[in-house]
Amino acid sequence: MPELVTKIYKLRKKRNMQQAELASLVGVRRETIGKLENGKYNPSLKLAMDIAKVFDKKVEDIFFFKD
Amino acid sequence: MIFKRKELSYVNSVIFKYLLNGCGWFFFAITYMFIEHTVFHILAIIFISVAVITTLIVLITKREDEDEMAEYNLHKAKALTFDLAYLALLIVGTYVLVFHKNTTFDFMVIYPIIAGSVGALEIIMSCIFIYLEKAGD
């Protein structure tokens, strides 16, 4: 099964943004952002879209499958 | 001077609501079996008070909002605990049907077992939740 990976960490670092800051912008806990960055949680479509909106990107630019 | 009310993290609220509450019920059930002795009677009161106090703390304290991962982990933990409870019930049911077909049970004997089981299920559920929160999916 292909693994879902994210670019959240890179994008967050590029914008000098803390996990807590991103978490509050998308309405989740800081722990959820941590698990997303480590690939240990698959977000809902709404959360993925909210995160994409924060970084002004498309969902598929941030979340993609790695074979 | 402005006092900022401390917020209870979601994991801590689960620890209060299920883990400590479950421990209260579980140990209350054990001490209830020996309720005739004064010491165990006092201990039973203390343990049931723990369950009441932890429930009150969760109700009156400002808590961190539940988010989708917490909701997902809690549902997963509850589903797993339900499966375990179902299996335990089947095993106990089969045992009673095979070995105690004509036996009647005293409610005073059954009550602590039920209370203890509820406590044990809450403890198991909260442990699974805490594990899922730490380890991830």
Short mmCIF file of C-alpha atoms in Angstrom, two decimals:
data_model
loop_
_atom_site.label_atom_id
_atom_site.label_comp_id
_atom_site.label_asym_id
_atom_site.label_seq_id
_atom_site.Cartn_x
_atom_site.Cartn_y
_atom_site.Cartn_z
CA MET A 1 0.00 0.00 0.00
CA PRO A 2 1.49 3.38 -0.96
CA GLU A 3 2.42 5.65 1.92
CA LEU A 4 0.84 9.10 2.24
CA VAL A 5 3.54 11.72 2.74
CA THR A 6 3.26 15.45 3.32
CA LYS A 7 5.30 18.56 2.72
CA ILE A 8 3.83 20.32 5.74
CA TYR A 9 7.11 20.37 7.67
CA LYS A 10 9.05 21.94 4.76
CA LEU A 11 6.35 24.51 4.04
CA ARG A 12 6.03 25.37 7.70
CA LYS A 13 9.78 25.85 8.11
CA LYS A 14 9.90 27.97 4.94
CA ARG A 15 7.34 30.30 6.50
CA ASN A 16 8.97 30.14 9.92
CA MET A 17 5.71 28.91 11.38
CA GLN A 18 5.30 26.96 14.63
CA GLN A 19 3.20 23.77 14.80
CA ALA A 20 0.90 25.48 17.31
CA GLU A 21 0.38 28.42 14.94
CA LEU A 22 -0.62 26.17 12.04
CA ALA A 23 -2.78 24.09 14.39
CA SER A 24 -4.71 27.15 15.53
CA LEU A 25 -5.14 28.36 11.92
CA VAL A 26 -6.75 25.08 10.87
CA GLY A 27 -8.55 24.41 14.18
CA VAL A 28 -6.77 21.28 15.42
CA ARG A 29 -4.39 20.42 18.27
CA ARG A 30 -0.62 20.85 17.92
CA GLU A 31 -0.26 17.06 18.35
CA THR A 32 -2.34 16.48 15.22
CA ILE A 33 0.05 18.60 13.13
CA GLY A 34 2.98 16.62 14.60
CA LYS A 35 1.39 13.30 13.67
CA LEU A 36 0.57 14.59 10.17
CA GLU A 37 4.18 15.66 9.62
CA ASN A 38 5.43 12.24 10.75
CA GLY A 39 2.97 10.44 8.48
CA LYS A 40 1.24 8.84 11.46
CA TYR A 41 -2.20 10.25 10.79
CA ASN A 42 -4.23 10.56 7.61
CA PRO A 43 -6.16 13.83 7.62
CA SER A 44 -9.77 14.28 6.58
CA LEU A 45 -10.36 15.97 3.23
CA LYS A 46 -11.49 19.12 5.06
CA LEU A 47 -8.30 19.32 7.13
CA ALA A 48 -6.14 18.67 4.05
CA MET A 49 -7.94 21.47 2.20
CA ASP A 50 -7.65 23.84 5.17
CA ILE A 51 -3.89 23.20 5.37
CA ALA A 52 -3.52 23.69 1.61
CA LYS A 53 -5.39 27.01 1.92
CA VAL A 54 -3.05 28.23 4.67
CA PHE A 55 -0.02 27.58 2.44
CA ASP A 56 -1.84 28.82 -0.67
CA LYS A 57 -1.24 25.52 -2.48
CA LYS A 58 -3.29 22.70 -3.97
CA VAL A 59 -3.96 19.66 -1.76
CA GLU A 60 -1.96 17.39 -4.10
CA ASP A 61 1.04 19.73 -3.81
CA ILE A 62 1.17 19.05 -0.07
CA PHE A 63 -0.15 15.49 0.25
CA PHE A 64 0.95 12.77 -2.14
CA PHE A 65 1.61 9.04 -2.27
CA LYS A 66 5.08 7.53 -2.15
CA ASP A 67 5.38 4.00 -3.61
CA MET B 1 -3.82 41.12 38.17
CA ILE B 2 -5.22 38.92 35.43
CA PHE B 3 -5.46 35.21 36.16
CA LYS B 4 -5.38 32.97 33.14
CA ARG B 5 -7.46 29.83 33.74
CA LYS B 6 -5.36 26.78 32.95
CA GLU B 7 -6.76 24.62 30.17
CA LEU B 8 -6.86 20.85 30.58
CA SER B 9 -5.29 19.16 27.55
CA TYR B 10 -7.51 16.70 25.70
CA VAL B 11 -5.33 13.69 26.65
CA ASN B 12 -5.42 14.77 30.32
CA SER B 13 -9.19 15.13 30.18
CA VAL B 14 -9.40 11.53 28.90
CA ILE B 15 -7.06 10.45 31.74
CA PHE B 16 -9.44 12.07 34.27
CA LYS B 17 -12.65 11.03 32.56
CA TYR B 18 -11.80 7.40 31.84
CA LEU B 19 -8.49 6.25 33.39
CA LEU B 20 -8.82 7.69 36.93
CA ASN B 21 -12.59 7.22 36.87
CA GLY B 22 -12.10 3.59 35.77
CA CYS B 23 -9.53 3.03 38.53
CA GLY B 24 -12.03 4.47 41.04
CA TRP B 25 -14.75 2.05 39.90
CA PHE B 26 -12.37 -0.91 39.65
CA PHE B 27 -10.92 -0.53 43.15
CA PHE B 28 -14.36 0.33 44.55
CA ALA B 29 -15.58 -3.03 43.18
CA ILE B 30 -12.71 -4.92 44.79
CA THR B 31 -13.20 -3.29 48.20
CA TYR B 32 -17.00 -3.72 47.89
CA MET B 33 -16.50 -7.50 47.99
CA PHE B 34 -15.25 -7.14 51.58
CA ILE B 35 -17.60 -4.31 52.57
CA GLU B 36 -18.45 -5.92 55.95
CA HIS B 37 -15.01 -4.90 57.23
CA THR B 38 -14.82 -1.26 58.32
CA VAL B 39 -11.48 -0.65 56.60
CA PHE B 40 -12.79 -1.88 53.24
CA HIS B 41 -15.99 0.08 53.75
CA ILE B 42 -13.96 3.28 54.17
CA LEU B 43 -11.76 2.36 51.18
CA ALA B 44 -14.87 1.73 49.04
CA ILE B 45 -16.16 5.23 49.96
CA ILE B 46 -12.75 6.74 49.07
CA PHE B 47 -12.57 4.96 45.70
CA ILE B 48 -16.12 5.85 44.67
CA SER B 49 -15.35 9.44 45.71
CA VAL B 50 -12.36 9.38 43.33
CA ALA B 51 -14.74 8.45 40.50
CA VAL B 52 -17.12 11.28 41.46
CA ILE B 53 -14.32 13.87 41.83
CA THR B 54 -12.64 13.00 38.50
CA THR B 55 -16.01 13.27 36.73
CA LEU B 56 -16.60 16.66 38.37
CA ILE B 57 -13.11 17.91 37.43
CA VAL B 58 -13.74 17.11 33.75
CA LEU B 59 -17.15 18.80 33.89
CA ILE B 60 -16.03 22.05 35.56
CA THR B 61 -12.54 22.52 34.10
CA LYS B 62 -11.88 24.37 30.87
CA ARG B 63 -10.83 21.74 28.36
CA GLU B 64 -8.93 21.76 25.08
CA ASP B 65 -11.36 21.17 22.22
CA GLU B 66 -11.55 17.73 20.66
CA ASP B 67 -10.17 17.70 17.13
CA GLU B 68 -10.54 15.13 14.35
CA MET B 69 -7.51 13.04 15.35
CA ALA B 70 -8.68 12.86 18.99
CA GLU B 71 -12.17 11.91 17.83
CA TYR B 72 -10.73 9.26 15.49
CA ASN B 73 -8.46 7.80 18.19
CA LEU B 74 -11.25 7.79 20.78
CA HIS B 75 -13.63 6.01 18.40
CA LYS B 76 -10.93 3.47 17.54
CA ALA B 77 -10.16 2.87 21.24
CA LYS B 78 -13.87 2.49 22.05
CA ALA B 79 -14.40 0.07 19.16
CA LEU B 80 -11.43 -2.07 20.25
CA THR B 81 -12.61 -2.07 23.87
CA PHE B 82 -16.12 -3.04 22.74
CA ASP B 83 -14.65 -6.01 20.82
CA LEU B 84 -12.73 -7.09 23.95
CA ALA B 85 -15.83 -6.69 26.16
CA TYR B 86 -17.91 -8.67 23.66
CA LEU B 87 -15.34 -11.48 23.64
CA ALA B 88 -15.17 -11.51 27.45
CA LEU B 89 -18.97 -11.61 27.67
CA LEU B 90 -19.12 -14.54 25.23
CA ILE B 91 -16.52 -16.47 27.23
CA VAL B 92 -18.29 -15.80 30.55
CA GLY B 93 -21.68 -16.59 28.99
CA THR B 94 -20.40 -19.90 27.62
CA TYR B 95 -18.81 -20.78 30.96
CA VAL B 96 -22.03 -20.04 32.88
CA LEU B 97 -24.11 -21.99 30.33
CA VAL B 98 -21.84 -25.04 30.56
CA PHE B 99 -20.99 -25.17 34.26
CA HIS B 100 -23.70 -23.19 36.09
CA LYS B 101 -26.84 -23.86 34.09
CA ASN B 102 -29.14 -24.04 37.14
CA THR B 103 -27.29 -21.69 39.47
CA THR B 104 -28.88 -18.44 40.63
CA PHE B 105 -26.61 -15.51 41.34
CA ASP B 106 -26.84 -13.14 44.28
CA PHE B 107 -27.01 -9.51 43.12
CA MET B 108 -24.63 -8.48 45.92
CA VAL B 109 -22.04 -10.80 44.36
CA ILE B 110 -22.73 -9.74 40.78
CA TYR B 111 -22.79 -5.98 41.49
CA PRO B 112 -19.06 -5.55 42.27
CA ILE B 113 -18.22 -7.71 39.24
CA ILE B 114 -20.27 -5.42 36.99
CA ALA B 115 -18.82 -2.26 38.58
CA GLY B 116 -15.30 -3.67 38.33
CA SER B 117 -15.84 -4.63 34.69
CA VAL B 118 -17.04 -1.10 33.86
CA GLY B 119 -13.93 0.28 35.57
CA ALA B 120 -11.64 -2.18 33.79
CA LEU B 121 -13.20 -1.31 30.40
CA GLU B 122 -12.67 2.41 31.04
CA ILE B 123 -9.04 1.73 31.99
CA ILE B 124 -8.44 -0.41 28.87
CA MET B 125 -10.14 2.16 26.61
CA SER B 126 -8.13 5.09 27.95
CA CYS B 127 -4.87 3.12 27.69
CA ILE B 128 -5.60 2.30 24.02
CA PHE B 129 -6.46 5.98 23.39
CA ILE B 130 -3.24 7.20 25.04
CA TYR B 131 -1.25 4.64 23.02
CA LEU B 132 -2.89 5.78 19.75
CA GLU B 133 -2.25 9.45 20.63
CA LYS B 134 1.43 8.70 21.24
CA ALA B 135 2.15 6.13 18.53
CA GLY B 136 -0.17 7.38 15.81
CA ASP B 137 -2.19 5.39 13.34
#
